[in-house]
CSV table of C-alpha atoms in Angstrom, one decimal:
chain,number,residue,atom,x,y,z
A,37,MET,CA,24.6,-28.3,-241.0
A,38,THR,CA,22.0,-27.5,-237.9
A,39,LEU,CA,24.2,-27.1,-234.8
A,40,PRO,CA,23.2,-28.9,-231.5
A,41,LYS,CA,21.1,-26.8,-229.1
A,42,VAL,CA,23.1,-28.6,-226.4
A,43,SER,CA,26.6,-30.0,-227.8
A,44,VAL,CA,28.7,-32.9,-226.2
A,45,SER,CA,31.1,-30.6,-224.7
A,46,GLU,CA,28.2,-28.7,-222.9
A,47,GLU,CA,27.0,-32.0,-221.8
A,48,LEU,CA,30.1,-33.5,-220.5
A,49,ALA,CA,31.1,-29.7,-218.6
A,50,ALA,CA,27.5,-30.2,-217.1
A,51,ALA,CA,28.2,-33.9,-215.7
A,52,PHE,CA,31.5,-33.4,-214.4
A,53,CYS,CA,31.1,-30.0,-212.7
A,54,ALA,CA,28.3,-31.8,-211.0
A,55,VAL,CA,30.4,-34.4,-209.2
A,56,GLN,CA,30.5,-34.7,-205.9
A,57,PRO,CA,33.8,-34.7,-203.6
A,58,ALA,CA,33.3,-38.0,-202.4
A,59,LEU,CA,34.6,-40.4,-205.1
A,60,PRO,CA,34.0,-43.9,-205.6
A,61,VAL,CA,36.5,-46.0,-203.7
A,62,ALA,CA,37.7,-47.8,-206.5
A,63,VAL,CA,38.3,-44.0,-208.2
A,64,THR,CA,40.3,-42.6,-205.3
A,65,ARG,CA,42.5,-45.9,-205.4
A,66,MET,CA,43.4,-45.4,-209.0
A,67,CYS,CA,44.4,-41.6,-208.4
A,68,ASP,CA,46.3,-42.6,-205.8
A,69,ALA,CA,48.1,-45.3,-207.5
A,70,VAL,CA,48.7,-43.8,-210.7
A,71,LEU,CA,50.4,-41.0,-208.5
A,72,MET,CA,52.8,-43.2,-207.0
A,73,ASP,CA,53.1,-44.9,-210.5
A,74,VAL,CA,54.0,-41.8,-212.5
A,75,ALA,CA,56.5,-40.2,-209.7
A,76,GLY,CA,58.6,-43.3,-209.6
A,77,LEU,CA,58.5,-43.4,-213.4
A,78,CYS,CA,59.8,-39.6,-213.3
A,79,VAL,CA,62.7,-40.5,-210.9
A,80,ALA,CA,63.9,-44.0,-212.9
A,81,ALA,CA,63.8,-41.7,-215.9
A,82,ARG,CA,65.4,-38.4,-214.4
A,83,HIS,CA,69.1,-39.0,-215.5
A,84,THR,CA,68.3,-40.2,-219.2
A,85,ALA,CA,69.5,-38.2,-222.1
A,86,TYR,CA,65.9,-37.1,-223.5
A,87,VAL,CA,65.0,-36.0,-220.1
A,88,ARG,CA,67.9,-33.8,-219.5
A,89,SER,CA,67.3,-32.6,-223.0
A,90,ALA,CA,64.1,-31.9,-222.2
A,91,LEU,CA,65.0,-30.1,-219.3
A,92,GLN,CA,67.9,-27.8,-221.0
A,93,ALA,CA,65.6,-26.5,-223.5
A,94,THR,CA,62.6,-25.5,-221.7
A,95,ALA,CA,63.9,-24.9,-218.0
A,96,GLU,CA,62.3,-21.5,-216.9
A,97,PRO,CA,61.9,-20.9,-213.6
A,98,GLY,CA,58.7,-20.7,-211.4
A,99,ALA,CA,57.1,-22.4,-208.3
A,100,CYS,CA,57.0,-26.1,-209.4
A,101,THR,CA,58.3,-29.6,-209.2
A,102,VAL,CA,60.1,-31.6,-211.9
A,103,ILE,CA,60.3,-35.1,-209.8
A,104,GLY,CA,63.9,-36.0,-209.0
A,105,HIS,CA,65.3,-32.7,-210.2
A,106,ALA,CA,66.6,-29.7,-207.7
A,107,GLY,CA,65.1,-26.2,-208.4
A,108,SER,CA,61.6,-25.2,-209.0
A,109,PHE,CA,60.4,-24.3,-212.5
A,110,ASN,CA,57.6,-22.6,-213.9
A,111,VAL,CA,54.3,-24.8,-215.0
A,112,ALA,CA,55.0,-25.3,-218.6
A,113,THR,CA,58.3,-26.9,-218.0
A,114,ALA,CA,57.0,-28.7,-215.1
A,115,ALA,CA,54.4,-30.4,-217.1
A,116,LEU,CA,56.4,-31.2,-220.1
A,117,CYS,CA,59.2,-32.3,-218.6
A,118,ASN,CA,57.5,-34.6,-216.0
A,119,GLY,CA,55.3,-35.8,-218.8
A,120,THR,CA,57.9,-37.0,-220.9
A,121,ALA,CA,60.0,-38.6,-218.0
A,122,ALA,CA,56.5,-40.5,-217.0
A,123,HIS,CA,56.0,-41.9,-220.3
A,124,GLY,CA,59.6,-42.1,-221.6
A,125,GLU,CA,60.2,-45.9,-220.9
A,126,ASP,CA,57.0,-46.9,-221.9
A,127,TYR,CA,56.4,-48.2,-218.4
A,128,ASP,CA,53.2,-46.3,-217.5
A,129,ASP,CA,49.9,-46.8,-216.9
A,130,THR,CA,47.2,-47.7,-219.7
A,131,PHE,CA,43.6,-48.3,-220.3
A,132,GLU,CA,42.3,-51.4,-221.8
A,133,GLY,CA,40.0,-50.6,-224.8
A,134,GLY,CA,42.2,-47.6,-225.6
A,135,PRO,CA,44.8,-47.8,-225.2
A,136,VAL,CA,46.1,-44.4,-223.9
A,137,HIS,CA,48.3,-43.8,-221.0
A,138,ALA,CA,46.3,-41.3,-218.8
A,139,GLY,CA,48.6,-40.9,-215.6
A,140,ALA,CA,51.2,-39.8,-217.5
A,141,VAL,CA,49.5,-36.5,-218.9
A,142,ILE,CA,47.2,-36.0,-216.1
A,143,ILE,CA,49.6,-36.3,-213.3
A,144,PRO,CA,52.1,-33.6,-214.5
A,145,ALA,CA,49.5,-31.5,-215.5
A,146,VAL,CA,47.4,-31.3,-212.1
A,147,LEU,CA,50.3,-31.3,-209.9
A,148,ALA,CA,51.7,-28.2,-211.9
A,149,ALA,CA,48.5,-26.6,-211.3
A,150,ALA,CA,48.3,-27.6,-207.8
A,151,GLU,CA,51.6,-26.1,-207.1
A,152,GLN,CA,51.2,-22.4,-209.4
A,153,HIS,CA,47.7,-21.9,-207.8
A,154,GLY,CA,48.2,-23.2,-204.1
A,155,LEU,CA,45.3,-25.9,-204.5
A,156,ALA,CA,44.8,-28.3,-201.4
A,157,GLY,CA,45.1,-32.3,-202.1
A,158,CYS,CA,41.1,-32.7,-203.1
A,159,ASP,CA,41.7,-30.6,-205.8
A,160,VAL,CA,44.2,-32.5,-207.0
A,161,GLU,CA,42.2,-35.6,-206.2
A,162,ARG,CA,39.5,-34.0,-208.4
A,163,GLY,CA,41.1,-33.3,-211.2
A,164,VAL,CA,43.4,-36.5,-211.6
A,165,ALA,CA,39.6,-38.5,-211.8
A,166,ILE,CA,38.0,-36.5,-213.9
A,167,GLY,CA,41.1,-36.0,-216.2
A,168,CYS,CA,41.5,-39.4,-216.2
A,169,GLU,CA,38.0,-40.5,-217.0
A,170,VAL,CA,38.0,-38.0,-220.0
A,171,MET,CA,40.7,-40.0,-221.7
A,172,CYS,CA,39.1,-43.0,-221.0
A,173,ARG,CA,35.6,-41.9,-222.7
A,174,LEU,CA,37.4,-40.5,-225.5
A,175,CYS,CA,38.9,-43.9,-226.4
A,176,LEU,CA,35.1,-45.3,-226.9
A,177,VAL,CA,34.3,-42.6,-229.6
A,178,SER,CA,36.0,-44.1,-232.6
A,179,PRO,CA,38.3,-47.0,-231.5
A,180,LYS,CA,41.1,-47.8,-233.4
A,181,ARG,CA,40.6,-45.1,-236.1
A,182,VAL,CA,42.6,-42.3,-234.6
A,183,HIS,CA,45.7,-44.6,-234.4
A,184,LYS,CA,44.9,-45.6,-238.0
A,185,ALA,CA,45.0,-42.3,-239.4
A,186,GLY,CA,48.4,-41.7,-238.1
A,187,PHE,CA,47.9,-39.6,-234.6
A,188,HIS,CA,49.1,-41.0,-231.0
A,189,PRO,CA,45.8,-41.2,-228.8
A,190,THR,CA,47.6,-40.5,-225.7
A,191,ALA,CA,49.0,-37.4,-227.6
A,192,VAL,CA,45.7,-36.0,-228.8
A,193,PHE,CA,43.1,-37.2,-226.0
A,194,GLY,CA,45.6,-36.0,-223.5
A,195,ALA,CA,45.4,-32.3,-224.2
A,196,LEU,CA,41.5,-32.6,-223.7
A,197,GLY,CA,42.2,-34.7,-221.0
A,198,ALA,CA,44.5,-32.2,-218.9
A,199,ALA,CA,42.2,-29.4,-220.0
A,200,ALA,CA,39.5,-31.2,-218.6
A,201,GLY,CA,41.5,-32.1,-215.0
A,202,VAL,CA,43.0,-29.1,-214.6
A,203,SER,CA,39.6,-27.1,-215.0
A,204,SER,CA,38.0,-29.6,-212.4
A,205,ALA,CA,41.1,-29.2,-210.3
A,206,LEU,CA,40.3,-25.2,-210.7
A,207,ARG,CA,36.9,-25.3,-209.9
A,208,LEU,CA,36.0,-23.9,-213.6
A,209,ASN,CA,32.3,-23.2,-214.6
A,210,GLU,CA,30.4,-25.0,-216.7
A,211,THR,CA,30.8,-22.4,-219.6
A,212,GLN,CA,34.7,-22.0,-218.7
A,213,TRP,CA,35.0,-25.9,-218.8
A,214,PHE,CA,33.8,-26.5,-222.4
A,215,ASN,CA,35.3,-23.7,-223.7
A,216,ALA,CA,38.7,-25.1,-222.2
A,217,LEU,CA,38.1,-28.8,-224.2
A,218,GLY,CA,37.5,-26.5,-227.2
A,219,ILE,CA,40.8,-24.6,-227.0
A,220,ALA,CA,42.5,-27.7,-225.8
A,221,GLY,CA,41.1,-29.0,-229.2
A,222,SER,CA,43.4,-26.6,-231.5
A,223,MET,CA,46.4,-27.4,-229.5
A,224,ALA,CA,46.2,-31.3,-229.8
A,225,SER,CA,48.8,-33.0,-231.7
A,226,GLY,CA,51.2,-36.0,-232.1
A,227,ILE,CA,52.0,-38.3,-235.1
A,228,ILE,CA,53.1,-41.6,-234.3
A,229,GLU,CA,55.9,-41.8,-237.0
A,230,TYR,CA,58.6,-42.2,-233.9
A,231,LEU,CA,58.0,-46.0,-235.1
A,232,ALA,CA,60.3,-45.1,-238.0
A,233,GLU,CA,63.8,-45.9,-236.3
A,234,GLY,CA,62.5,-45.1,-232.1
A,235,ALA,CA,62.5,-41.3,-231.9
A,236,TRP,CA,62.2,-39.6,-228.7
A,237,THR,CA,58.9,-37.5,-230.2
A,238,LYS,CA,56.4,-40.3,-228.4
A,239,ARG,CA,58.2,-39.6,-225.1
A,240,MET,CA,57.2,-36.1,-224.8
A,241,HIS,CA,53.5,-36.7,-226.0
A,242,PRO,CA,52.1,-36.8,-222.6
A,243,GLY,CA,53.9,-33.7,-221.3
A,244,TRP,CA,53.2,-31.6,-224.5
A,245,ALA,CA,49.7,-32.6,-223.8
A,246,ALA,CA,49.7,-31.4,-219.9
A,247,GLN,CA,51.3,-28.3,-220.5
A,248,SER,CA,48.6,-27.6,-223.3
A,249,GLY,CA,45.8,-28.8,-221.0
A,250,TYR,CA,47.2,-26.4,-218.7
A,251,ARG,CA,47.3,-23.5,-220.8
A,252,ALA,CA,43.6,-24.4,-222.8
A,253,ALA,CA,42.2,-24.3,-218.5
A,254,ARG,CA,43.6,-20.8,-218.0
A,255,MET,CA,42.9,-18.9,-221.3
A,256,ALA,CA,39.2,-20.4,-221.0
A,257,ARG,CA,39.3,-18.8,-217.2
A,258,ALA,CA,40.4,-15.8,-218.4
A,259,GLY,CA,37.3,-15.7,-220.9
A,260,PHE,CA,38.9,-17.0,-224.1
A,261,THR,CA,36.1,-19.2,-226.1
A,262,GLY,CA,36.7,-22.4,-227.8
A,263,PRO,CA,34.4,-24.2,-230.2
A,264,ARG,CA,30.9,-25.3,-228.3
A,265,THR,CA,31.0,-28.2,-231.0
A,266,LEU,CA,34.1,-29.3,-230.5
A,267,PHE,CA,32.9,-32.8,-231.2
A,268,ASP,CA,30.0,-33.0,-232.9
A,269,GLY,CA,30.6,-30.2,-235.5
A,270,GLU,CA,31.2,-30.4,-239.1
A,271,HIS,CA,35.1,-29.9,-239.1
A,272,GLY,CA,35.1,-31.7,-235.6
A,273,PHE,CA,37.9,-33.6,-233.5
A,274,PHE,CA,37.3,-36.8,-234.5
A,275,HIS,CA,36.7,-36.0,-238.3
A,276,ALA,CA,40.4,-34.2,-238.1
A,277,PHE,CA,42.2,-36.9,-236.0
A,278,ALA,CA,40.2,-39.9,-237.1
A,279,ASN,CA,38.9,-39.1,-240.3
A,280,SER,CA,35.7,-40.3,-239.1
A,281,ASN,CA,32.2,-38.9,-238.9
A,282,GLY,CA,30.8,-42.1,-237.6
A,283,CYS,CA,31.4,-41.8,-233.6
A,284,ASP,CA,29.8,-42.9,-230.5
A,285,PHE,CA,29.1,-39.9,-228.8
A,286,GLY,CA,27.0,-41.6,-226.6
A,287,ALA,CA,29.7,-43.8,-225.5
A,288,MET,CA,31.6,-41.1,-224.2
A,289,VAL,CA,28.8,-39.0,-222.5
A,290,ASP,CA,26.2,-41.8,-221.3
A,291,GLY,CA,27.0,-42.3,-217.5
A,292,ALA,CA,29.6,-39.4,-217.2
A,293,GLY,CA,30.4,-38.3,-213.6
A,294,LYS,CA,28.1,-41.0,-212.6
A,295,GLU,CA,29.8,-44.6,-213.8
A,296,TRP,CA,34.0,-44.2,-213.9
A,297,LEU,CA,35.9,-45.9,-216.2
A,298,ALA,CA,38.9,-44.8,-214.9
A,299,GLY,CA,38.7,-46.9,-211.6
A,300,ASP,CA,40.0,-49.7,-214.1
A,301,ILE,CA,43.1,-47.8,-215.1
A,302,ALA,CA,46.0,-50.8,-215.7
A,303,PHE,CA,49.3,-51.0,-214.3
A,304,LYS,CA,52.1,-52.2,-216.1
A,305,PRO,CA,54.6,-55.2,-215.1
A,306,TYR,CA,57.1,-54.8,-218.2
A,307,ALA,CA,58.4,-51.6,-219.5
A,308,CYS,CA,57.3,-51.6,-223.2
A,309,GLY,CA,54.2,-51.6,-225.3
A,310,THR,CA,51.1,-52.6,-223.9
A,311,MET,CA,50.0,-55.2,-226.4
A,312,ALA,CA,53.0,-56.8,-226.0
A,313,HIS,CA,52.6,-57.6,-222.4
A,314,PRO,CA,50.8,-61.0,-222.9
A,315,TYR,CA,52.9,-62.5,-225.6
A,316,ILE,CA,55.7,-62.0,-222.9
A,317,ASP,CA,54.1,-63.8,-220.3
A,318,CYS,CA,53.3,-66.7,-222.9
A,319,ALA,CA,56.7,-66.8,-223.7
A,320,ARG,CA,58.0,-67.2,-219.9
A,321,ARG,CA,55.4,-69.6,-219.3
A,322,LEU,CA,56.9,-71.8,-222.0
A,323,VAL,CA,60.6,-71.6,-220.7
A,324,ALA,CA,59.0,-72.0,-217.1
A,325,GLU,CA,57.1,-75.4,-218.5
A,326,GLY,CA,60.5,-76.7,-220.1
A,327,VAL,CA,61.0,-74.9,-223.8
A,328,VAL,CA,65.1,-74.0,-224.7
A,329,PRO,CA,65.3,-71.1,-226.2
A,330,GLY,CA,68.4,-72.4,-228.1
A,331,ASP,CA,66.4,-75.5,-229.0
A,332,VAL,CA,63.4,-72.9,-231.0
A,333,ALA,CA,63.4,-73.2,-234.9
A,334,SER,CA,60.6,-71.0,-235.5
A,335,ILE,CA,57.7,-68.9,-233.7
A,336,GLU,CA,54.4,-68.3,-234.7
A,337,CYS,CA,52.3,-65.5,-232.9
A,338,LYS,CA,48.6,-65.0,-233.5
A,339,THR,CA,47.7,-61.2,-233.3
A,340,ALA,CA,45.0,-58.5,-233.8
A,341,GLU,CA,45.2,-56.8,-236.8
A,342,GLY,CA,44.9,-53.6,-235.0
A,343,ILE,CA,48.6,-53.8,-233.5
A,344,VAL,CA,50.4,-55.0,-236.5
A,345,HIS,CA,51.1,-51.2,-238.0
A,346,ARG,CA,52.8,-50.2,-234.4
A,347,LEU,CA,54.4,-53.6,-232.9
A,348,TRP,CA,54.9,-56.3,-235.9
A,349,GLU,CA,55.9,-54.1,-239.3
A,350,PRO,CA,58.0,-53.5,-240.9
A,351,LEU,CA,58.9,-57.5,-239.6
A,352,GLU,CA,62.5,-57.4,-240.9
A,353,ALA,CA,63.2,-53.9,-238.3
A,354,LYS,CA,61.0,-55.5,-235.5
A,355,GLN,CA,63.1,-58.2,-235.4
A,356,ALA,CA,66.3,-56.3,-235.3
A,357,PRO,CA,65.4,-53.1,-233.6
A,358,PRO,CA,67.7,-50.1,-234.1
A,359,ASN,CA,67.7,-49.2,-230.5
A,360,GLY,CA,66.4,-49.3,-227.0
A,361,TYR,CA,63.2,-47.4,-227.7
A,362,ALA,CA,62.3,-48.9,-230.9
A,363,ALA,CA,62.5,-52.3,-228.9
A,364,LYS,CA,59.7,-51.2,-226.8
A,365,PHE,CA,57.4,-51.6,-229.6
A,366,SER,CA,58.3,-55.0,-231.2
A,367,VAL,CA,56.8,-57.9,-230.0
A,368,PRO,CA,59.6,-59.9,-231.4
A,369,TYR,CA,61.9,-58.5,-229.4
A,370,ALA,CA,59.6,-58.9,-226.1
A,371,ILE,CA,59.5,-62.4,-227.0
A,372,ALA,CA,63.2,-63.0,-227.4
A,373,VAL,CA,63.8,-60.9,-223.8
A,374,GLY,CA,61.0,-62.9,-222.0
A,375,MET,CA,62.7,-66.0,-223.2
A,376,LEU,CA,66.1,-65.6,-222.6
A,377,ARG,CA,66.3,-62.6,-219.8
A,378,GLY,CA,62.8,-63.8,-218.0
A,379,ASP,CA,61.7,-60.2,-217.9
A,380,ALA,CA,61.2,-56.9,-219.8
A,381,GLY,CA,61.6,-54.5,-217.5
A,382,LEU,CA,63.7,-51.2,-217.6
A,383,MET,CA,67.2,-53.0,-217.7
A,384,ASP,CA,66.1,-55.4,-220.9
A,385,TYR,CA,65.7,-52.4,-223.1
A,386,GLU,CA,68.9,-51.1,-222.6
A,387,GLU,CA,71.3,-50.7,-225.9
A,388,ALA,CA,74.2,-54.1,-224.9
A,389,VAL,CA,70.8,-55.4,-224.6
A,390,VAL,CA,69.0,-54.9,-227.7
A,391,HIS,CA,72.1,-55.6,-229.8
A,392,ASP,CA,73.0,-59.0,-228.2
A,393,PRO,CA,73.2,-61.2,-230.9
A,394,ALA,CA,71.7,-64.3,-229.1
A,395,VAL,CA,68.4,-61.9,-228.5
A,396,ARG,CA,68.5,-60.8,-231.9
A,397,ALA,CA,69.0,-64.3,-233.9
A,398,LEU,CA,65.8,-65.4,-231.7
A,399,ALA,CA,63.6,-62.5,-232.0
A,400,GLY,CA,64.5,-63.2,-236.1
A,401,LYS,CA,62.4,-66.4,-235.6
A,402,VAL,CA,59.1,-64.9,-234.5
A,403,ARG,CA,56.4,-64.0,-237.0
A,404,TYR,CA,53.2,-63.2,-236.9
A,405,VAL,CA,49.5,-64.5,-238.2
A,406,VAL,CA,46.2,-62.1,-238.1
A,407,ASP,CA,43.3,-63.6,-236.2
A,408,PRO,CA,40.0,-61.9,-237.5
A,409,ASP,CA,38.6,-63.0,-234.1
A,410,ASN,CA,40.9,-61.0,-232.0
A,411,PRO,CA,39.3,-59.1,-229.2
A,412,TYR,CA,41.5,-56.1,-229.5
A,413,PRO,CA,41.1,-53.0,-228.4
A,414,ARG,CA,38.6,-54.4,-225.9
A,415,ARG,CA,40.9,-57.0,-224.6
A,416,PHE,CA,44.8,-57.5,-225.0
A,417,THR,CA,46.0,-60.9,-225.6
A,418,GLY,CA,48.7,-63.0,-226.7
A,419,HIS,CA,49.5,-66.1,-228.5
A,420,VAL,CA,53.0,-68.0,-228.9
A,421,ARG,CA,53.5,-71.2,-230.7
A,422,VAL,CA,57.3,-72.5,-230.9
A,423,THR,CA,58.1,-75.3,-232.9
A,424,LEU,CA,61.4,-76.7,-231.7
A,425,LYS,CA,64.3,-78.1,-233.7
A,426,SER,CA,63.0,-81.5,-233.0
A,427,GLY,CA,60.0,-80.9,-234.6
A,428,GLU,CA,57.9,-80.6,-231.8
A,429,VAL,CA,55.2,-77.9,-231.4
A,430,ARG,CA,54.6,-75.9,-227.9
A,431,GLU,CA,51.7,-73.4,-227.7
A,432,ALA,CA,50.6,-70.9,-225.1
A,433,SER,CA,48.1,-68.0,-224.9
A,434,GLN,CA,46.6,-65.6,-222.5
A,435,GLY,CA,43.0,-63.7,-223.0
A,436,HIS,CA,44.0,-60.9,-220.9
A,437,PHE,CA,46.7,-58.1,-219.9
A,438,ARG,CA,48.0,-58.9,-216.6
A,439,GLY,CA,48.2,-55.8,-214.6
A,440,GLY,CA,44.5,-54.9,-215.9
A,441,CYS,CA,41.2,-55.6,-214.7
A,442,ASP,CA,41.4,-59.0,-214.7
A,443,GLU,CA,44.4,-59.6,-213.0
A,444,PRO,CA,45.1,-56.4,-211.5
A,445,MET,CA,48.5,-55.2,-209.8
A,446,SER,CA,48.2,-55.7,-205.8
A,447,ALA,CA,49.1,-52.4,-203.7
A,448,GLU,CA,52.3,-54.3,-202.8
A,449,ALA,CA,53.3,-55.0,-206.1
A,450,LEU,CA,52.7,-51.0,-207.3
A,451,GLU,CA,54.3,-50.3,-204.2
A,452,SER,CA,57.5,-52.6,-205.3
A,453,LYS,CA,57.4,-51.1,-208.7
A,454,PHE,CA,57.6,-47.4,-207.3
A,455,THR,CA,60.7,-48.3,-204.7
A,456,ALA,CA,62.5,-50.4,-207.7
A,457,ASN,CA,62.2,-47.3,-210.1
A,458,CYS,CA,63.5,-45.0,-207.5
A,459,ALA,CA,66.6,-47.0,-207.0
A,460,TYR,CA,66.9,-47.2,-210.8
A,461,GLY,CA,67.1,-43.8,-210.7
A,462,GLY,CA,69.6,-43.4,-208.1
A,463,TRP,CA,67.1,-42.6,-204.8
A,464,SER,CA,68.3,-44.1,-201.5
A,465,ASP,CA,65.6,-46.6,-199.9
A,466,ASP,CA,65.5,-43.8,-197.5
A,467,ARG,CA,64.3,-41.1,-200.3
A,468,ALA,CA,62.0,-43.4,-201.6
A,469,LEU,CA,60.1,-43.9,-198.3
A,470,ALA,CA,59.8,-40.4,-197.7
A,471,ALA,CA,58.4,-40.0,-201.1
A,472,LEU,CA,56.2,-42.5,-200.4
A,473,ALA,CA,55.1,-41.0,-197.2
A,474,LEU,CA,54.1,-37.6,-199.0
A,475,LEU,CA,52.4,-39.2,-202.3
A,476,ARG,CA,50.3,-41.5,-199.6
A,477,GLY,CA,49.0,-38.5,-197.8
A,478,LEU,CA,48.6,-35.9,-200.9
A,479,ARG,CA,45.0,-36.3,-200.6
A,480,GLU,CA,44.3,-35.0,-197.2
A,481,ALA,CA,46.9,-32.3,-197.6
A,482,SER,CA,45.6,-28.7,-197.1
A,483,SER,CA,48.2,-27.4,-199.8
A,484,VAL,CA,50.4,-28.8,-201.8
A,485,ASP,CA,54.2,-29.1,-201.4
A,486,LEU,CA,56.4,-31.4,-203.7
A,487,ALA,CA,59.6,-30.3,-202.2
A,488,VAL,CA,60.8,-33.5,-200.8
A,489,LEU,CA,60.0,-35.0,-204.8
A,490,ARG,CA,62.8,-32.4,-206.0
A,491,GLY,CA,66.7,-33.2,-206.4
């Protein structure tokens, strides 16, 4: 195979190293919003068993903050634990067209780098913007194939995104920047077997990617080299993680550094898998329009083929998930709690709710049919067709993800989500407001000090 004179990684390095300090307004707003969202989620999850376990296993002293916990820790601990907490309840940001959860990877990586290296708020903003942008662009190269190959896109794209974000925050030169990506390509990992029984590994994927990307950037800065042909080589990244050589690298490279996808990062109104959200909206709408859950005989949903293996099958297991985490990746469960409880928030995935006989009975009535014309992954849609015991049929459809670019969450809604997450994690209103003031001013800070977020 003839190697390219200028590789895809080199093109990305040239584009993103040339990004000017003044970012587009939409990107700046995204950086502020995703920082606030991730911080609130870390607080919400701070007392969970999986966060306690991750912190106990990895805690080593250093200069960095694990949000919601007293003390200071080294970079790897902070990046891993904050990434795990941010993604642990599946309530974090997403990207329509992916899906990936960029904030849960990039914020922990860049904040840890900022504390370790005494960076300014403008460095954080640059790192967050470019890291998130790289993750979004990676989604366009070979849509759906990474999931089909058995890997978690947030995990494997996240290592590269974190490397790009930290490299950009540290102001690495072009050669160091593409070397960091190349190194991170050999650190990327994350399989989706967590789906089988609701194991915790998906929760740690963003944290593992965050600490890997940081390490890759540091190694590149010290002169360690990675493959220049990470993407376009014979044994490249997508050959490994997507079983594919038919990649559209132009979709990733074209407009890089000038046209920004990350400004459209979406935020979740529900604490579960993204593609379940439109179904919850449909279920709630039907109840608001008079459907009584006790009168339901059966429910049939149209769905995209691309989400069946994660959110619909095996159907019996999705109708009766074994635990709260498994329930987050079940459309039948999401529809049932949406109809019976009117929401799908953090409390709706607690174990007592998951094992509620009424919820399980209703979830057991949900089936699906594949719609060959569904636009996934470009758009996330929902459809719920209810047949009542009387024989009457009621139906609701939604062609977009609420919280995404067609119906974004307002600044007020995002702040309300932040304060609610802080309350769920046991912080007082005063603690939440102090944290919010810090986060709002972070971009303008001459140096990053996250002490307010500790304890």
